[in-house]
XYZ file of C-alpha atoms in Angstrom:
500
model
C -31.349 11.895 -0.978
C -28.864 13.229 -3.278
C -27.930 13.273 -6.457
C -24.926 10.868 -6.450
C -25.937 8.857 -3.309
C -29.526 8.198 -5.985
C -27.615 7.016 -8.687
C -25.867 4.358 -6.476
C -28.219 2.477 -5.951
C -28.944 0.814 -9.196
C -25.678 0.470 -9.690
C -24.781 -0.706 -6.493
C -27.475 -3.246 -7.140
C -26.263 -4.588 -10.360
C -22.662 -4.906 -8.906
C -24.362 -6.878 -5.457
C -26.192 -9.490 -8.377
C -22.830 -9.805 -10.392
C -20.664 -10.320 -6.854
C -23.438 -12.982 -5.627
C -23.695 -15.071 -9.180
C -19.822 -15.531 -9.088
C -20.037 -17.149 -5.562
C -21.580 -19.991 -7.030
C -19.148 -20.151 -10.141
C -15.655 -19.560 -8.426
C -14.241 -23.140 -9.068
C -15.486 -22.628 -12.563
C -14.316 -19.467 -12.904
C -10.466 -20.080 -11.904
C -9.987 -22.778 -14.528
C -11.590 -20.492 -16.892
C -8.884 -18.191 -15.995
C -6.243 -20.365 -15.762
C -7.077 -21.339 -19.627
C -6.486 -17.842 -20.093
C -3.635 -16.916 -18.950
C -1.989 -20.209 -20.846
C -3.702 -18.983 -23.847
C -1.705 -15.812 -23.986
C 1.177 -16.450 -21.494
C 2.215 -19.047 -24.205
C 3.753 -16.277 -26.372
C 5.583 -14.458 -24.721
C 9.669 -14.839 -23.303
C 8.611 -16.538 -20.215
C 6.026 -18.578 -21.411
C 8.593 -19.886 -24.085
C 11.084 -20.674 -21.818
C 8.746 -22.444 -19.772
C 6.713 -24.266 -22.950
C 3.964 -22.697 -21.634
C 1.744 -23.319 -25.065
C 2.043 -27.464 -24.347
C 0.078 -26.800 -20.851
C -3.061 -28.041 -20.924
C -4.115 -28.586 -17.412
C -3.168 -27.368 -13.752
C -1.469 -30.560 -13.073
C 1.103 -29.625 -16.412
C 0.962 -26.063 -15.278
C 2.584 -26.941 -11.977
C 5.273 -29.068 -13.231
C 5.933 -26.077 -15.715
C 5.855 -22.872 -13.757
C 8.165 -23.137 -10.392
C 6.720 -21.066 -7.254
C 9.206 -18.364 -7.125
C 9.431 -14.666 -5.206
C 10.599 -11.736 -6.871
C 14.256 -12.356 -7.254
C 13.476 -14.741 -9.652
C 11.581 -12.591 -11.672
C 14.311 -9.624 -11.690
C 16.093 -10.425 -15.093
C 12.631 -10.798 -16.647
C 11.603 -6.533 -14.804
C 15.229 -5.936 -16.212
C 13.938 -7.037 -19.822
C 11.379 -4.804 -19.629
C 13.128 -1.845 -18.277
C 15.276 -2.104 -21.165
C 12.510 -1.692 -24.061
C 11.460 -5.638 -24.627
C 8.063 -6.424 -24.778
C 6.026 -9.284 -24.506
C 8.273 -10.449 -21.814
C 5.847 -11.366 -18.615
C 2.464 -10.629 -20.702
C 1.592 -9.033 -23.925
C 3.036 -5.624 -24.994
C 4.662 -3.662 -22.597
C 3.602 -3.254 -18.618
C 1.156 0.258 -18.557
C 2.665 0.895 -14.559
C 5.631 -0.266 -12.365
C 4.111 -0.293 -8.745
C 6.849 0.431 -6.882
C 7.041 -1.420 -3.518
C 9.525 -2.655 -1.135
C 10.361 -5.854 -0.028
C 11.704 -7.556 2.998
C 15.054 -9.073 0.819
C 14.542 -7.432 -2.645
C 15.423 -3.829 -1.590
C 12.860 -2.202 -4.529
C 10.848 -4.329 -6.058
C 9.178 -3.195 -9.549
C 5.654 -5.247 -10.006
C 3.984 -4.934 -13.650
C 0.360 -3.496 -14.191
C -0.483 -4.046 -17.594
C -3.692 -2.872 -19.462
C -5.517 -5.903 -18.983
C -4.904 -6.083 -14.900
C -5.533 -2.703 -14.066
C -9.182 -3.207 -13.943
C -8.822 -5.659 -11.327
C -7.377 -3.219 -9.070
C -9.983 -0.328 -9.963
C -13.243 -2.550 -10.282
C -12.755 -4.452 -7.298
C -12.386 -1.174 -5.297
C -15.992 0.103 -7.224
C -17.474 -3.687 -6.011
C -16.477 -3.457 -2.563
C -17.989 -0.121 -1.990
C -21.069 -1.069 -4.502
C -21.640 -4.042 -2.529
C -21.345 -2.794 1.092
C -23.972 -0.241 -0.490
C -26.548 -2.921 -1.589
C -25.632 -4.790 1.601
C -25.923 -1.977 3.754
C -28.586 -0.086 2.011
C -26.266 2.913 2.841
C -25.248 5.194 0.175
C -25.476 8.119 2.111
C -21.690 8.710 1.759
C -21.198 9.013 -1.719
C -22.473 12.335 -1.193
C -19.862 14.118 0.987
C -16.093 14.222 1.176
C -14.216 10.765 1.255
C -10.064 10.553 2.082
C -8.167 8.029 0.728
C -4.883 8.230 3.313
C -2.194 7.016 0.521
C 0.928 7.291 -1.381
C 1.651 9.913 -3.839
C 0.308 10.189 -7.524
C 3.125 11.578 -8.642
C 4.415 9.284 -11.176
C 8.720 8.485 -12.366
C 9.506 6.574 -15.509
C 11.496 3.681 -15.050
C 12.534 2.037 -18.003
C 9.855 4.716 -20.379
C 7.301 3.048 -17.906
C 5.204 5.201 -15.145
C 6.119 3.918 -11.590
C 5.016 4.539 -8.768
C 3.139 3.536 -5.177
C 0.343 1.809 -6.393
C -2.318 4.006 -4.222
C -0.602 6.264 -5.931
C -1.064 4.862 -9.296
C -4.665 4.227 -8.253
C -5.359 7.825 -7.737
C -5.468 8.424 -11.242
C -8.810 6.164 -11.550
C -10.440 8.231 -9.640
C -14.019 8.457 -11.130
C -14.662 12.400 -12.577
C -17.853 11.470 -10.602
C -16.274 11.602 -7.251
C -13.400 13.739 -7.943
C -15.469 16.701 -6.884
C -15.569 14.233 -3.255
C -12.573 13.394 -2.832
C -9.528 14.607 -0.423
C -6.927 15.577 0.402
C -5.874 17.874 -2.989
C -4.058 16.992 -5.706
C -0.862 19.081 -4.726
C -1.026 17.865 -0.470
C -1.320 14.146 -2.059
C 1.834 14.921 -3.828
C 3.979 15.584 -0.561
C 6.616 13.040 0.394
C 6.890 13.765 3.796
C 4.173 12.247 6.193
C 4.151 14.581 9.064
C 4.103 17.836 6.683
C 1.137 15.906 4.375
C -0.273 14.971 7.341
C -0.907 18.464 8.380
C -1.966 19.865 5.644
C -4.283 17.005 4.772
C -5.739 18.112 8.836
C -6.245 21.348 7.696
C -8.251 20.702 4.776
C -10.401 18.012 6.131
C -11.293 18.731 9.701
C -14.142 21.705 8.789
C -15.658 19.016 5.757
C -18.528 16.872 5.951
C -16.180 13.642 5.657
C -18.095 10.651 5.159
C -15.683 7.973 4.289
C -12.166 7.313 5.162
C -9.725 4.814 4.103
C -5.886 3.679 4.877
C -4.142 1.011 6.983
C -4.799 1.425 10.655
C -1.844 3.265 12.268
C -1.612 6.021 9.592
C -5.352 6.069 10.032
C -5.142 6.574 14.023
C -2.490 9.328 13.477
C -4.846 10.860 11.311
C -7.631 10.813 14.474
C -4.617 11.587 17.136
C -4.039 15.122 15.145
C -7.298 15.579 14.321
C -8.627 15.294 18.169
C -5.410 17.373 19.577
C -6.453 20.023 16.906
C -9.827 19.879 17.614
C -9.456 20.360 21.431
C -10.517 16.893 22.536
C -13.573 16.232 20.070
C -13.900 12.936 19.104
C -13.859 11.952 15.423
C -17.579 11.307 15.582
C -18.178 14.813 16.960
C -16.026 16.246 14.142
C -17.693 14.487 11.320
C -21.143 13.724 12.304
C -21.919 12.126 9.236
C -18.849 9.870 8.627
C -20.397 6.578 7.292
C -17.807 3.903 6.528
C -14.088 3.073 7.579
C -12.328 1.142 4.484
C -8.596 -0.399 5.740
C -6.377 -3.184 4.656
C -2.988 -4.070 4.686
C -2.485 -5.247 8.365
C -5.484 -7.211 10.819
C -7.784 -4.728 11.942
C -8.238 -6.246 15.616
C -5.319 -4.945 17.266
C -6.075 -1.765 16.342
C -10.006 -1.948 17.101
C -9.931 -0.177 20.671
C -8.002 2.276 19.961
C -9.921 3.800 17.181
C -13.415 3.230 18.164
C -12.670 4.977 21.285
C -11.156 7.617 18.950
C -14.290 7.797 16.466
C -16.775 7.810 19.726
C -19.251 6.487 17.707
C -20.582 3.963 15.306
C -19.113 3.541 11.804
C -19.066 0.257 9.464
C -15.940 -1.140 8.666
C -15.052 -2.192 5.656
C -11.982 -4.610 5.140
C -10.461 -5.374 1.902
C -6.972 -7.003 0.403
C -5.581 -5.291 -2.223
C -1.560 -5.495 -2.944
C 0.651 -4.388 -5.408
C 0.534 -7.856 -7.152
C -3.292 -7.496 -7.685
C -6.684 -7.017 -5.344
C -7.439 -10.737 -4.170
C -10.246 -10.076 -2.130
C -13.082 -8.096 -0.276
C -15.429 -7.708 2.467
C -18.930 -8.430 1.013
C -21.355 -8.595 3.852
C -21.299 -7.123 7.298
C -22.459 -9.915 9.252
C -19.786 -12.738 8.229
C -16.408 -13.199 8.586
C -13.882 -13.269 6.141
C -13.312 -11.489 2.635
C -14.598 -12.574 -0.640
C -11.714 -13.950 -3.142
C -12.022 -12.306 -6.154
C -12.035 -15.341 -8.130
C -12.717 -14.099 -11.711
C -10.109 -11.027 -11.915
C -7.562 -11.935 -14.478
C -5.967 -13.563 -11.331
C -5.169 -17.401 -10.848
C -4.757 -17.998 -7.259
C -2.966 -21.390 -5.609
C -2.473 -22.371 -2.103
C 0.270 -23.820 -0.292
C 0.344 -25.552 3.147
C 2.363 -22.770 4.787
C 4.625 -25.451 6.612
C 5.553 -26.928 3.264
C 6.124 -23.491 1.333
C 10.018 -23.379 1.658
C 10.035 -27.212 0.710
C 11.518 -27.596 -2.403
C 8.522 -29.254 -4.456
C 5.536 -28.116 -2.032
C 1.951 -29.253 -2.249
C 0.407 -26.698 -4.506
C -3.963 -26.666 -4.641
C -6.287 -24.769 -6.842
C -9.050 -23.265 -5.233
C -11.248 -26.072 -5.301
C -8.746 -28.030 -3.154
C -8.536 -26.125 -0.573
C -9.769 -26.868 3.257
C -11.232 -24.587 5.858
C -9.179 -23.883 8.642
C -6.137 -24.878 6.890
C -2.986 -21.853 6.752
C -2.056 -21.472 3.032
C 0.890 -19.140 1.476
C -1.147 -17.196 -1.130
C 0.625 -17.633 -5.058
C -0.650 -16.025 -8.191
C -0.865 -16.193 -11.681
C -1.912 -13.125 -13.172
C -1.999 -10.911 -16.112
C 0.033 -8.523 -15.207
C 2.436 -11.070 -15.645
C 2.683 -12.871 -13.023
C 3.763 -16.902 -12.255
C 3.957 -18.660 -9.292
C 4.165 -16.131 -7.694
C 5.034 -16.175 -3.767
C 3.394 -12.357 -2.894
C 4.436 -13.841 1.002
C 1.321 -13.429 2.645
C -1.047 -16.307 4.108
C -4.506 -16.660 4.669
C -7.126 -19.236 5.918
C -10.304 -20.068 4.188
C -13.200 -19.766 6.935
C -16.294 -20.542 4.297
C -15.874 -22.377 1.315
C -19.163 -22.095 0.238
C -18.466 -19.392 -0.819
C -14.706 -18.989 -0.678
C -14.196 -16.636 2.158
C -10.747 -16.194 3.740
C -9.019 -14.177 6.500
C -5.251 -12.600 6.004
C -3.499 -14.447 9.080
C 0.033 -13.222 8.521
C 3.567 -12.636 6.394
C 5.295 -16.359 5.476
C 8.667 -14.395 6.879
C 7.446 -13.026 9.598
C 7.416 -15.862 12.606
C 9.216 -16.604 14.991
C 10.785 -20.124 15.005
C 13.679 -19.633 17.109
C 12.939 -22.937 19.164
C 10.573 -24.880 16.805
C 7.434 -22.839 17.575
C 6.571 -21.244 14.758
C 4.428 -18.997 15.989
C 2.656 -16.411 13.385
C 0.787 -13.116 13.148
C -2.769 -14.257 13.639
C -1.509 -16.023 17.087
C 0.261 -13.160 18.527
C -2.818 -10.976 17.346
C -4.961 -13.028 18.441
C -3.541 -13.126 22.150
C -2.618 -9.694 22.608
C -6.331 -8.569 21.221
C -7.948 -11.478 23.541
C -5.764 -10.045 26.539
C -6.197 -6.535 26.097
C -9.967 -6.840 25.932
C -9.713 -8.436 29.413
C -7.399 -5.819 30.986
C -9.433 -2.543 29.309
C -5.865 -2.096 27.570
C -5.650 -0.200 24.399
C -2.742 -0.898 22.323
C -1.502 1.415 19.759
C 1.351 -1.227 18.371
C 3.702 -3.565 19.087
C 6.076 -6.105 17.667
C 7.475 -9.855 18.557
C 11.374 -11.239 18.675
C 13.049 -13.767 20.453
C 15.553 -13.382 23.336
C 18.243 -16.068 22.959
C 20.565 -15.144 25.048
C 20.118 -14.667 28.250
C 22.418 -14.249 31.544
C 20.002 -15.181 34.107
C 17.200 -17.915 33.439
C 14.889 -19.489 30.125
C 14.893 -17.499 26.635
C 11.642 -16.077 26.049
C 9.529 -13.660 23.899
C 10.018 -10.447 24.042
C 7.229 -8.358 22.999
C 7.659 -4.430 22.406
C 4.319 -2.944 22.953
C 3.367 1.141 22.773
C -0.138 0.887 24.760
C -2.661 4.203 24.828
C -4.361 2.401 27.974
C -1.879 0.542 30.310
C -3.436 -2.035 31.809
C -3.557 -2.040 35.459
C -1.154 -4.769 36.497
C 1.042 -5.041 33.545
C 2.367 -8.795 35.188
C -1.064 -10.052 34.788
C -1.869 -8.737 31.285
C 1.500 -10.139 30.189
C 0.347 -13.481 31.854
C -2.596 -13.438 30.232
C -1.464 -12.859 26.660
C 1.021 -15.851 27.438
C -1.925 -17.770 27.755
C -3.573 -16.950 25.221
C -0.567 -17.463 23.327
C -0.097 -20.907 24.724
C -3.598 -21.701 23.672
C -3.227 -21.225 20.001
C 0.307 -22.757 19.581
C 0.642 -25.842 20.713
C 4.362 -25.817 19.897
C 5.187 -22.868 22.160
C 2.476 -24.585 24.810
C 5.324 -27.273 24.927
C 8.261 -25.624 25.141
C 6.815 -23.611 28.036
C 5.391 -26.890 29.522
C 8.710 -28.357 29.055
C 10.952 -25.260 30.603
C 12.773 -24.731 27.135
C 11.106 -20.929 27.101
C 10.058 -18.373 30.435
C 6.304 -16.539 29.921
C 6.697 -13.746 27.733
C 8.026 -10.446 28.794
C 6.940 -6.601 27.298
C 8.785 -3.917 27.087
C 6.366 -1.157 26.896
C 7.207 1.315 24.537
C 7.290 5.666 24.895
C 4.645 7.386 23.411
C 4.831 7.880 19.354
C 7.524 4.986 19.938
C 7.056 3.397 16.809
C 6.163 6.521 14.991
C 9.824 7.709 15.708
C 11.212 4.005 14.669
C 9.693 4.383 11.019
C 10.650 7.516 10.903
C 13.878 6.579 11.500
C 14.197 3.964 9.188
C 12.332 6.091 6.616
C 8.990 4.011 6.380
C 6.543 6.323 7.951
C 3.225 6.940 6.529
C 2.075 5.487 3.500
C 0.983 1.973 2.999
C 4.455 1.292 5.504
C 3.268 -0.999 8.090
C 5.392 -2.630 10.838
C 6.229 -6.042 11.164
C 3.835 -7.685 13.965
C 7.231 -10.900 14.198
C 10.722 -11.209 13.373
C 12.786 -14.249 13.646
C 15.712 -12.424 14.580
C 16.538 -8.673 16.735
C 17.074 -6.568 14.154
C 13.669 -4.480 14.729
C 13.599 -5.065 18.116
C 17.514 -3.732 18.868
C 16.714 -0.913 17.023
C 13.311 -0.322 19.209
C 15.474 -0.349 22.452
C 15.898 3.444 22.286
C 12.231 4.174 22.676
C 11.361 1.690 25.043
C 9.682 2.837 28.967
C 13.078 2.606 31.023
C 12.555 0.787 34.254
């Protein structure tokens, strides 16, 4: 054992007693928080505005602070920009992570010096913990990639901004800085398929133990890695890779694809972080679901996604919430944060302790004839189908088709397979079914002749590589979106798609 990998331990230990005490104390530890972020919300512009200081409880709390999304929050970022402080939280925001969102065009979310250690300790936790839970720390001695934006920082406003990977980069342990890849100067290049090379060529002869990104940039990574290599699996590359950390988009879809890839046997590490703050982590390696990171600086509140573009919705703190139950994620942070909608949901599957699973985006569904179906449903059928059919699927998106000249409206589902399955009638069939299975709403309308059985349109190879790149989205944390309510992705897809 090595130096580094030696050290872990203990500390990986520590972090494993610290992560299991809080399970116990999570309802206890959000009120704490929420007391908190009253405390010293009360003084600032918003918090006056809001009378902030005469909360005392979560029931005043939600008659005081409205849910709201960013655009709300815009002439409070444009405060800031301008020199203000104490506007959203004490002082003056330490970051801008730059993101982009679906309405907003840019979006500017604050980091200030008291949340930035949720983002860099809860990264330190999750890989502590998988070590004490694991009893691997094996990989803390070789090279680890973190696939992400770049470090290389703007002012906006006097204020760094940037990606927040990028942002991230900078925390870095010294430690692990002698570990870590790609270099400083390929981590600072904008263009994907050039960084993408270069970070090839300084990775493929390294003893690469851990690698992290969202899972399409991560399978490019293995595509060019295996055409450069002449075939070798990612396994045969880097014998000793330990660990896979991803988040951002469900895993599942993705699964076949790169284990087949690896051709071998990693763990897999999931974890949540966003812009607006890392909400929660993978903590053991035999249950499902991710660990809320319930004593962050971060207030979370749930909303019954059905109710969340009611105008007074049902809002629950953490002790309220039900298992099995699909909630639109808010938070209440210090960063500055309030009611936030960030626009993802998730469903508690243990609330003892508070375990959840990311099912999908609140915008993306598709509702075009009452269904509302969501992310986890499609994922759910096209994973369930392709496992039957020994079909791997690279990626693929969901839209209605309204109008039609012959026959029922339908789904139309743009898929870019690796493995085609052998009768592409019967896999479509069977992810209808599938489909029909988890949504009882789109079980009736097919029942009931208002929709036909799904139809795909398989996509060309590197299909949906060539759509981001076309749209300027590719790489990164960039992800496609798995459901639109309308053809604006899907129109734009038509170009790539297998002509018949």
């Amino acid at each position: 054992m090595k130096i580094k990998s030696f050290l872990a331990k203990p500390y990986a230990s520590i972090a494993h007693s610290r992560i299991r005490k809080g399970m116990a104390s999570a309802v206890a530890d959000q009120e704490a928080v929420l007391q908190y972020l009253i405390k010293h919300g009360g003084r600032t512009v918003f918090g006056k505005e809001h009378n902030l200081a005469d909360v005392k409880t979560y029931e005043e709390f939600k008659k005081a602070i409205p849910i709201r999304e960013y655009e709300a929050f815009a002439k409070y970022i444009e405060l800031i920009k301008s020199g203000d402080q104490n506007v959203l939280w004490k002082g003056k925001p330490i970051y801008f992570a730059k993101t982009s969102g679906t309405t907003s065009g840019v979006k500017y979310i604050p980091i200030t010096k008291d949340s930035i250690p949720n983002q860099i300790n809860t990264a330190r936790d999750a890989l502590l913990g998988y070590m004490a839970e694991s009893s691997k720390t094996g990989f803390a001695d070789g090279k680890m990639i973190f696939l992400s934006g770049s470090p290389e920082l703007e002012r906006v406003g006097g204020i760094p901004t940037g990606r927040l990977s990028g942002i991230v980069n900078h925390y870095v342990p010294r430690y692990l800085r002698s570990n870590q890849l790609p270099s400083y100067e390929t981590n600072c290049i904008e263009d994907w398929e050039v960084k993408l090379d270069r970070i090839v060529n300084e990775t493929i002869n390294e003893n690469m133990t851990l690698i992290s990104g969202i899972p399409p940039w991560m399978q490019m990574y293995f595509d060019w890695l295996i055409e450069r290599s002449n075939g070798k699996k990612i396994k045969e590359i880097f014998p000793n890779l330990q660990v896979i950390v991803h988040g951002g988009v469900n895993f599942e879809p993705y699964r076949a694809k790169l284990m087949d890839s690896l051709g071998g046997t990693v763990d897999i590490l999931e974890t949540f972080p966003a812009s607006e703050g890392f909400f929660a982590f993978q903590d053991t390696l035999d249950k499902e679901g991710l660990l809320l990171n319930s004593n962050s600086g971060i207030f979370f509140e749930f909303v019954p996604a059905g109710e969340i573009m009611n105008e007074n919705p049902t809002r629950l703190s953490l002790g309220e919430v039900k298992v099995g139950e699909n909630y639109a994620l808010i938070v209440n942070s210090n960063a500055g944060l309030w009611g936030y909608n960030i626009g993802d949901t998730v469903r508690f599957v243990s609330t003892d302790p508070y375990r959840l699973v990311v099912t999908g985006r609140v915008k993306h569904y598709i509702s075009a004839f009452g269904e509302h179906v969501i992310g986890e449903e499609v994922e759910y059928a096209i994973q369930h189908a392709a496992r039957d059919y020994n079909a791997h699927i690279i990626e693929f998106t969901v839209a209605p088709r309204i109008n039609v000249s012959d026959g029922l409206p339908y789904h139309e589902w743009y898929v870019e397979f690796d493995r085609v399955p052998d009768n592409l009638n019967d896999f479509s069939l069977a992810v209808n079914n599938y489909l029909r299975e988890k949504n009882i709403y789109y079980n009736d309308l097919i029942t009931g002749n208002i929709l036909q059985t799904l139809k795909i349109r398989p996509m060309k190879k590197q299909g949906f590589i060539e759509y981001m790149k076309s749209v300027g989205r590719l790489g990164g944390q960039n992800k496609v979106a798995r459901l639109s309510n309308d053809r604006k992705i899907a129109d734009a897809l038509e170009q790539w798609t297998e002509k018949n």
